[in-house]
Coordinates of C-alpha atoms in Angstrom, one line a residue:
M1 CA 29.8 -8.7 -8.0
N2 CA 27.3 -10.4 -10.3
F3 CA 25.7 -8.1 -12.9
F4 CA 22.4 -10.2 -12.6
I5 CA 20.3 -11.6 -9.8
T6 CA 21.0 -15.2 -8.9
N7 CA 17.7 -16.6 -10.3
A8 CA 17.9 -14.6 -13.6
G9 CA 18.8 -17.8 -15.5
A10 CA 15.6 -19.4 -14.5
T11 CA 13.7 -16.5 -15.7
V12 CA 15.2 -16.5 -19.2
P13 CA 12.9 -19.2 -20.8
F14 CA 9.8 -17.2 -19.6
L15 CA 11.4 -13.9 -21.1
I16 CA 11.9 -15.8 -24.3
L17 CA 8.4 -17.1 -24.3
A18 CA 6.9 -13.6 -23.7
L19 CA 9.1 -12.2 -26.5
V20 CA 8.3 -15.0 -29.1
A21 CA 4.5 -15.2 -28.2
S22 CA 3.9 -11.5 -28.5
A23 CA 6.0 -11.2 -31.6
I24 CA 4.1 -13.9 -33.4
I25 CA 0.7 -12.4 -32.4
S26 CA 1.7 -8.9 -33.4
F27 CA 3.2 -10.2 -36.7
L28 CA 0.1 -12.1 -37.7
L29 CA -2.5 -9.4 -36.4
T30 CA -0.8 -6.5 -38.1
P31 CA -2.0 -7.3 -41.7
V32 CA -5.5 -7.8 -40.3
V33 CA -5.4 -4.4 -38.7
R34 CA -4.1 -3.0 -41.9
R35 CA -7.1 -4.2 -43.8
I36 CA -9.6 -2.7 -41.4
A37 CA -7.8 0.6 -41.5
I38 CA -8.1 0.5 -45.3
R39 CA -11.6 -0.3 -45.1
Y40 CA -12.6 2.6 -42.8
D41 CA -10.1 5.0 -44.6
A42 CA -7.7 5.5 -41.6
I43 CA -5.0 6.3 -44.2
D44 CA -2.1 8.9 -44.6
H45 CA -2.2 10.1 -48.1
P46 CA 0.9 11.5 -49.7
G47 CA 1.3 15.2 -49.4
A48 CA 3.5 18.2 -48.7
R49 CA 3.7 17.2 -45.0
R50 CA 4.4 13.5 -45.5
V51 CA 7.4 11.5 -46.8
N52 CA 5.2 8.5 -48.0
D53 CA 4.6 8.7 -51.7
V54 CA 1.8 6.2 -51.6
P55 CA -1.2 5.9 -49.3
V56 CA -0.3 4.1 -46.0
P57 CA -2.9 3.0 -43.4
R58 CA -2.4 3.9 -39.8
G59 CA -3.4 2.3 -36.5
G60 CA -0.8 -0.4 -36.3
G61 CA -0.6 0.3 -32.7
V62 CA -3.8 -1.8 -32.2
A63 CA -1.8 -5.0 -33.1
V64 CA 1.0 -4.1 -30.8
A65 CA -1.4 -3.3 -27.8
I66 CA -3.4 -6.5 -28.3
A67 CA -0.4 -8.8 -28.4
F68 CA 1.1 -7.1 -25.3
V69 CA -2.1 -7.1 -23.4
A70 CA -3.0 -10.8 -24.4
V71 CA 0.3 -12.3 -23.6
S72 CA 1.0 -10.4 -20.5
G73 CA -2.5 -11.1 -19.1
V74 CA -1.9 -14.9 -19.8
L75 CA 1.5 -15.0 -18.3
L76 CA 0.5 -13.2 -15.2
A77 CA -2.6 -15.4 -14.7
V78 CA -0.3 -18.4 -15.1
N79 CA 2.2 -16.9 -12.6
A80 CA -0.5 -16.6 -10.1
V81 CA -1.0 -20.4 -10.3
I82 CA 2.5 -21.7 -10.6
A83 CA 4.6 -18.7 -9.5
F84 CA 7.5 -19.0 -12.1
V85 CA 8.7 -15.5 -11.1
P86 CA 8.2 -13.9 -7.7
V87 CA 5.7 -10.9 -7.6
P88 CA 7.3 -7.8 -5.9
T89 CA 5.8 -6.8 -2.6
N90 CA 5.2 -3.4 -3.9
V91 CA 3.4 -4.6 -7.1
Q92 CA -0.3 -5.0 -6.4
L93 CA -3.2 -6.2 -8.6
L94 CA -4.4 -2.6 -9.1
D95 CA -0.9 -1.9 -10.7
V96 CA -1.5 -4.6 -13.2
V97 CA -4.9 -3.1 -13.9
G98 CA -3.5 0.2 -14.4
L99 CA -0.8 -1.0 -16.8
L100 CA -3.0 -3.4 -19.0
L101 CA -6.5 -1.6 -18.8
G102 CA -4.8 1.7 -19.1
G103 CA -2.9 0.5 -22.2
A104 CA -6.1 -0.7 -23.7
L105 CA -7.8 2.7 -23.1
A106 CA -4.8 4.6 -24.6
T107 CA -5.0 2.4 -27.6
A108 CA -8.7 3.0 -28.0
F109 CA -8.3 6.7 -27.6
G110 CA -5.7 6.6 -30.3
V111 CA -8.1 4.6 -32.6
V112 CA -10.6 7.4 -32.2
D113 CA -8.0 10.0 -33.2
D114 CA -6.7 7.9 -36.1
Y115 CA -10.2 7.8 -37.5
L116 CA -11.4 11.3 -36.6
D117 CA -8.1 13.3 -36.7
L118 CA -8.9 15.0 -33.3
R119 CA -7.7 18.5 -32.6
A120 CA -4.4 18.9 -30.3
R121 CA -6.4 20.0 -27.3
W122 CA -8.4 16.7 -27.3
Q123 CA -5.4 14.8 -27.6
F124 CA -3.8 16.4 -24.7
G125 CA -6.9 16.0 -22.7
G126 CA -6.7 12.3 -23.4
Q127 CA -3.2 12.2 -22.2
F128 CA -4.0 14.0 -19.1
G129 CA -6.9 11.6 -18.4
L130 CA -4.6 8.6 -18.9
A131 CA -2.2 10.1 -16.5
L132 CA -4.8 10.5 -13.8
F133 CA -6.0 7.0 -14.4
A134 CA -2.5 5.6 -13.9
I135 CA -2.0 7.7 -10.8
A136 CA -5.4 6.3 -9.4
T137 CA -4.2 2.8 -9.9
G138 CA -1.0 3.4 -7.9
F139 CA 1.6 4.7 -10.4
V140 CA 3.2 7.8 -8.7
I141 CA 6.8 8.6 -8.7
D142 CA 7.3 9.4 -5.1
F143 CA 11.1 9.3 -5.0
V144 CA 14.0 10.0 -7.3
S145 CA 17.8 9.3 -7.2
N146 CA 19.8 12.0 -5.3
P147 CA 21.4 14.1 -8.0
I148 CA 24.3 15.1 -5.9
G149 CA 25.1 11.5 -4.8
S150 CA 24.7 9.4 -1.7
E151 CA 28.1 10.7 -0.2
I152 CA 26.5 14.1 0.6
G153 CA 22.9 13.1 1.4
P154 CA 20.5 10.1 1.1
P155 CA 20.6 7.9 -2.2
T156 CA 17.1 8.8 -2.9
L157 CA 15.0 12.0 -2.4
H158 CA 11.4 11.4 -1.4
L159 CA 8.9 13.9 -2.9
P160 CA 5.8 15.6 -1.2
V161 CA 2.5 14.1 -2.3
A162 CA 1.5 17.1 -4.4
L163 CA 4.9 17.3 -6.1
A164 CA 4.9 13.4 -6.7
I165 CA 1.5 13.6 -8.3
G166 CA 2.5 16.6 -10.6
F167 CA 5.7 14.9 -11.6
S168 CA 4.0 11.6 -12.3
V169 CA 1.5 13.5 -14.7
L170 CA 4.3 15.3 -16.4
W171 CA 6.2 12.0 -16.8
I172 CA 3.4 10.1 -18.3
A173 CA 2.1 12.9 -20.6
G174 CA 5.6 13.8 -21.5
M175 CA 6.5 10.2 -22.4
I176 CA 3.5 10.1 -24.9
N177 CA 4.5 13.3 -26.4
S178 CA 8.1 12.3 -26.8
I179 CA 7.1 9.1 -28.6
N180 CA 4.7 11.3 -30.7
F181 CA 7.3 13.7 -31.6
I182 CA 9.8 11.1 -32.7
D183 CA 7.3 9.1 -34.7
G184 CA 8.4 10.7 -38.0
L185 CA 10.0 7.9 -40.0
D186 CA 9.1 4.3 -40.8
G187 CA 10.0 2.2 -37.9
L188 CA 11.6 4.9 -35.8
S189 CA 9.2 5.0 -32.8
S190 CA 8.6 1.2 -32.8
G191 CA 12.4 0.5 -33.0
I192 CA 13.2 2.9 -30.2
G193 CA 10.4 1.4 -28.1
L194 CA 11.8 -2.0 -28.7
I195 CA 15.3 -0.9 -27.5
A196 CA 13.8 0.7 -24.5
A197 CA 11.7 -2.2 -23.5
V198 CA 14.6 -4.6 -23.6
T199 CA 16.8 -2.4 -21.7
L200 CA 14.2 -1.9 -19.0
G201 CA 13.7 -5.7 -19.0
V202 CA 17.4 -6.5 -18.7
I203 CA 18.0 -3.9 -16.0
S204 CA 15.0 -5.3 -14.0
L205 CA 17.1 -8.4 -13.6
T206 CA 20.1 -6.6 -11.9
P207 CA 20.7 -6.7 -8.1
D208 CA 19.8 -3.0 -7.8
F209 CA 16.2 -3.6 -8.9
S210 CA 15.7 -7.6 -8.9
Q211 CA 12.3 -7.6 -10.6
P212 CA 12.0 -10.6 -13.0
Y213 CA 8.3 -10.1 -12.8
V214 CA 8.7 -6.6 -14.4
A215 CA 11.2 -8.0 -16.8
V216 CA 8.6 -10.5 -18.2
L217 CA 6.2 -7.6 -19.0
C218 CA 9.0 -5.6 -20.7
F219 CA 9.9 -8.6 -22.9
A220 CA 6.4 -9.0 -23.9
L221 CA 6.2 -5.3 -25.0
A222 CA 9.5 -5.9 -26.8
G223 CA 8.1 -8.9 -28.7
S224 CA 5.0 -7.0 -29.7
L225 CA 7.0 -4.2 -31.1
L226 CA 9.4 -6.7 -32.9
G227 CA 6.5 -8.4 -34.7
F228 CA 5.0 -5.1 -35.7
L229 CA 8.3 -3.7 -36.9
R230 CA 8.5 -6.2 -39.7
W231 CA 5.6 -4.3 -41.4
N232 CA 6.5 -0.8 -40.0
F233 CA 10.3 -0.7 -41.2
H234 CA 11.0 1.3 -44.3
P235 CA 9.2 1.1 -46.6
A236 CA 6.4 0.7 -44.2
T237 CA 3.0 -0.9 -45.2
I238 CA 1.3 0.4 -42.0
F239 CA 2.0 3.3 -39.6
A240 CA 1.6 3.0 -35.8
G241 CA -0.6 6.0 -35.9
T242 CA -1.9 7.7 -32.6
S243 CA -3.1 4.4 -31.3
G244 CA 0.6 3.2 -31.3
V245 CA 2.0 6.5 -29.9
M246 CA -0.6 6.6 -27.1
F247 CA -0.1 3.0 -26.2
L248 CA 3.7 2.9 -26.4
G249 CA 4.2 6.1 -24.5
Y250 CA 1.9 5.2 -21.7
T251 CA 3.1 1.7 -21.4
L252 CA 6.8 2.6 -21.3
A253 CA 6.1 5.4 -18.7
L254 CA 4.3 2.9 -16.5
L255 CA 6.8 0.1 -16.9
S256 CA 9.5 2.6 -15.9
I257 CA 7.5 3.2 -12.6
L258 CA 6.3 -0.2 -11.8
G259 CA 7.8 -1.8 -8.8
T260 CA 11.0 0.1 -8.0
A261 CA 11.1 3.3 -10.1
K262 CA 13.5 3.2 -12.9
V263 CA 13.0 6.8 -14.1
A264 CA 16.7 7.7 -14.4
V265 CA 17.1 4.5 -16.7
A266 CA 14.2 5.5 -18.8
L267 CA 15.5 9.1 -19.0
L268 CA 18.8 7.7 -20.5
V269 CA 17.6 4.9 -22.8
L270 CA 14.8 7.2 -24.2
G271 CA 17.0 10.1 -24.2
V272 CA 16.6 10.7 -28.1
P273 CA 12.9 11.3 -28.1
I274 CA 12.8 13.0 -24.8
I275 CA 15.6 15.5 -25.7
D276 CA 14.3 16.0 -29.2
A277 CA 10.9 16.9 -27.9
F278 CA 12.3 19.2 -25.2
W279 CA 14.4 21.2 -27.6
N280 CA 11.7 21.5 -30.2
I281 CA 9.2 22.7 -27.7
V282 CA 11.6 25.3 -26.5
R283 CA 12.5 26.4 -30.1
R284 CA 8.8 26.8 -31.0
L285 CA 8.0 28.8 -27.8
A286 CA 11.0 31.0 -28.4
Q287 CA 9.5 31.8 -31.9
G288 CA 6.2 32.6 -30.5
R289 CA 4.5 29.4 -31.8
S290 CA 2.6 26.7 -30.2
P291 CA 4.8 23.9 -28.9
F292 CA 2.7 21.4 -30.8
S293 CA 2.9 23.1 -34.2
P294 CA 4.4 21.0 -36.9
D295 CA 7.6 21.8 -38.7
R296 CA 10.9 20.2 -39.8
G297 CA 13.0 20.8 -36.8
H298 CA 13.3 17.4 -35.5
L299 CA 16.5 15.4 -35.3
H300 CA 15.4 13.0 -38.0
H301 CA 14.5 15.8 -40.2
R302 CA 17.7 17.4 -39.7
L303 CA 19.7 14.1 -40.5
L304 CA 17.5 13.8 -43.7
D305 CA 18.3 17.2 -44.8
V306 CA 22.1 16.8 -44.3
G307 CA 22.0 13.9 -46.9
L308 CA 21.2 10.6 -45.0
S309 CA 18.6 8.4 -46.5
H310 CA 15.5 7.4 -44.7
R311 CA 17.1 4.0 -43.6
Q312 CA 20.4 5.5 -42.7
T313 CA 18.7 8.1 -40.5
V314 CA 16.5 5.3 -38.7
V315 CA 19.5 3.0 -38.2
L316 CA 21.7 5.8 -36.8
I317 CA 19.2 6.8 -34.2
Y318 CA 18.8 3.2 -33.5
G319 CA 22.5 3.1 -32.9
I320 CA 22.5 6.1 -30.6
C321 CA 19.6 4.6 -28.5
V322 CA 21.7 1.3 -28.2
L323 CA 24.6 3.3 -26.8
L324 CA 22.5 5.1 -24.3
A325 CA 20.9 1.8 -23.4
L326 CA 24.4 0.4 -22.6
L327 CA 25.2 3.5 -20.6
A328 CA 21.9 2.9 -18.6
L329 CA 23.0 -0.7 -17.9
L330 CA 26.5 0.3 -16.9
L331 CA 25.8 3.3 -14.9
T332 CA 23.9 3.5 -11.6
G333 CA 21.9 6.0 -9.4
A334 CA 23.0 9.6 -9.9
T335 CA 25.6 8.8 -12.5
Q336 CA 22.6 7.9 -14.9
L337 CA 21.3 11.4 -14.3
Y338 CA 24.7 13.0 -15.0
A339 CA 24.9 11.0 -18.2
F340 CA 21.5 12.3 -19.2
M341 CA 22.5 15.9 -18.5
G342 CA 25.6 15.4 -20.6
V343 CA 23.7 13.9 -23.6
F344 CA 21.1 16.6 -23.2
V345 CA 23.6 19.4 -23.6
A346 CA 25.6 17.6 -26.4
S347 CA 22.3 17.0 -28.3
G348 CA 21.4 20.6 -28.0
F349 CA 24.7 21.5 -29.5
V350 CA 24.3 19.0 -32.3
L351 CA 20.8 20.2 -33.2
F352 CA 22.1 23.7 -33.3
I353 CA 25.0 22.7 -35.7
L354 CA 22.6 20.8 -37.9
A355 CA 20.2 23.9 -37.9
R356 CA 22.9 25.9 -39.5
G357 CA 22.7 23.6 -42.5
G358 CA 20.6 26.1 -44.3
F359 CA 17.0 24.7 -44.5
D360 CA 14.1 26.3 -42.9
A361 CA 12.5 24.2 -40.1
D362 CA 9.5 26.4 -40.3
D363 CA 8.8 26.1 -44.0
P364 CA 5.1 25.2 -44.3
E365 CA 5.8 23.3 -47.5
S366 CA 8.1 20.8 -45.7
S367 CA 6.6 20.5 -42.3
D368 CA 5.6 17.4 -40.5
P369 CA 3.8 15.4 -39.2
I370 CA 5.1 12.5 -41.2
T371 CA 3.1 9.6 -39.9
G372 CA 0.1 11.6 -38.7
S373 CA 1.1 11.5 -35.1
E374 CA 2.5 15.0 -34.4

């Protein structure tokens, strides 16, 4: 059995084109965005709740978004003329609008927050509005893999309309918050997003999905993150900011839905930010605090406090994400959900052990957010 679809080889040049073009645009545009951010004082200044010891501008997500939207828009327009990849029958023009226009709206909302530092309730309202916009343009998760396996029942479970809409809102808003929560060290969220985008792109070329059209979009996103990562990796000269968090979370959520839903894949490859967000929300609620109150309870904080350096922590989490990506590529259907649950339980145990290290996650003198996102 072939791992990739028969026409995967013919798609590779366009994947490389999408990756390289978006990387170049993002790479060249990021310093421009940085100068604009400095001009308008959209800057994270050093303080008790930061790890940067010099002022660092935020808003780098704008460069990522422009690169992705521009390259994707051009390639999709060219594809409409010469059809270098087939358009899936279940992908309509309205879906493309929801992805690209919605990504632009997410970025614009993030820019406002980067400049004005909006309160959490306004950020959540923006996330909810983006989720509703995505649903209105056709991004609804109306089925999931059968968690008990196709031997006992159907391979997929179709959700009632109300449940599908509720699950879709939770998925999109949850993805944005997961990226927000993990955006705590230089290059962390952008690197994780890069790994996830490449994985979703590669898996779109497998027979189970057979969506080279979606793969092109995923590699365009990967390229835009790659170009930005040059400026965002430690020591960062610019942070992604809320504009980057909103755009990346929204776009990854929609790419995992576009065409044939790949939610189980996204759950696994993005297991680190998703699980980190869940356990920290549970911990904060158990302590009677707001689930969005900042502290030093995230996985990256735990690793820093056991002695790893900034770069070592980021690279270690990259490695974990790559391993999860390989699992997502090798496993199928319900087994991906089983793997996610195994990682979920194991991560909770690891976080518990790390929490026994003696530092106080609730110490206000050492709390996050680090990059101005959470």
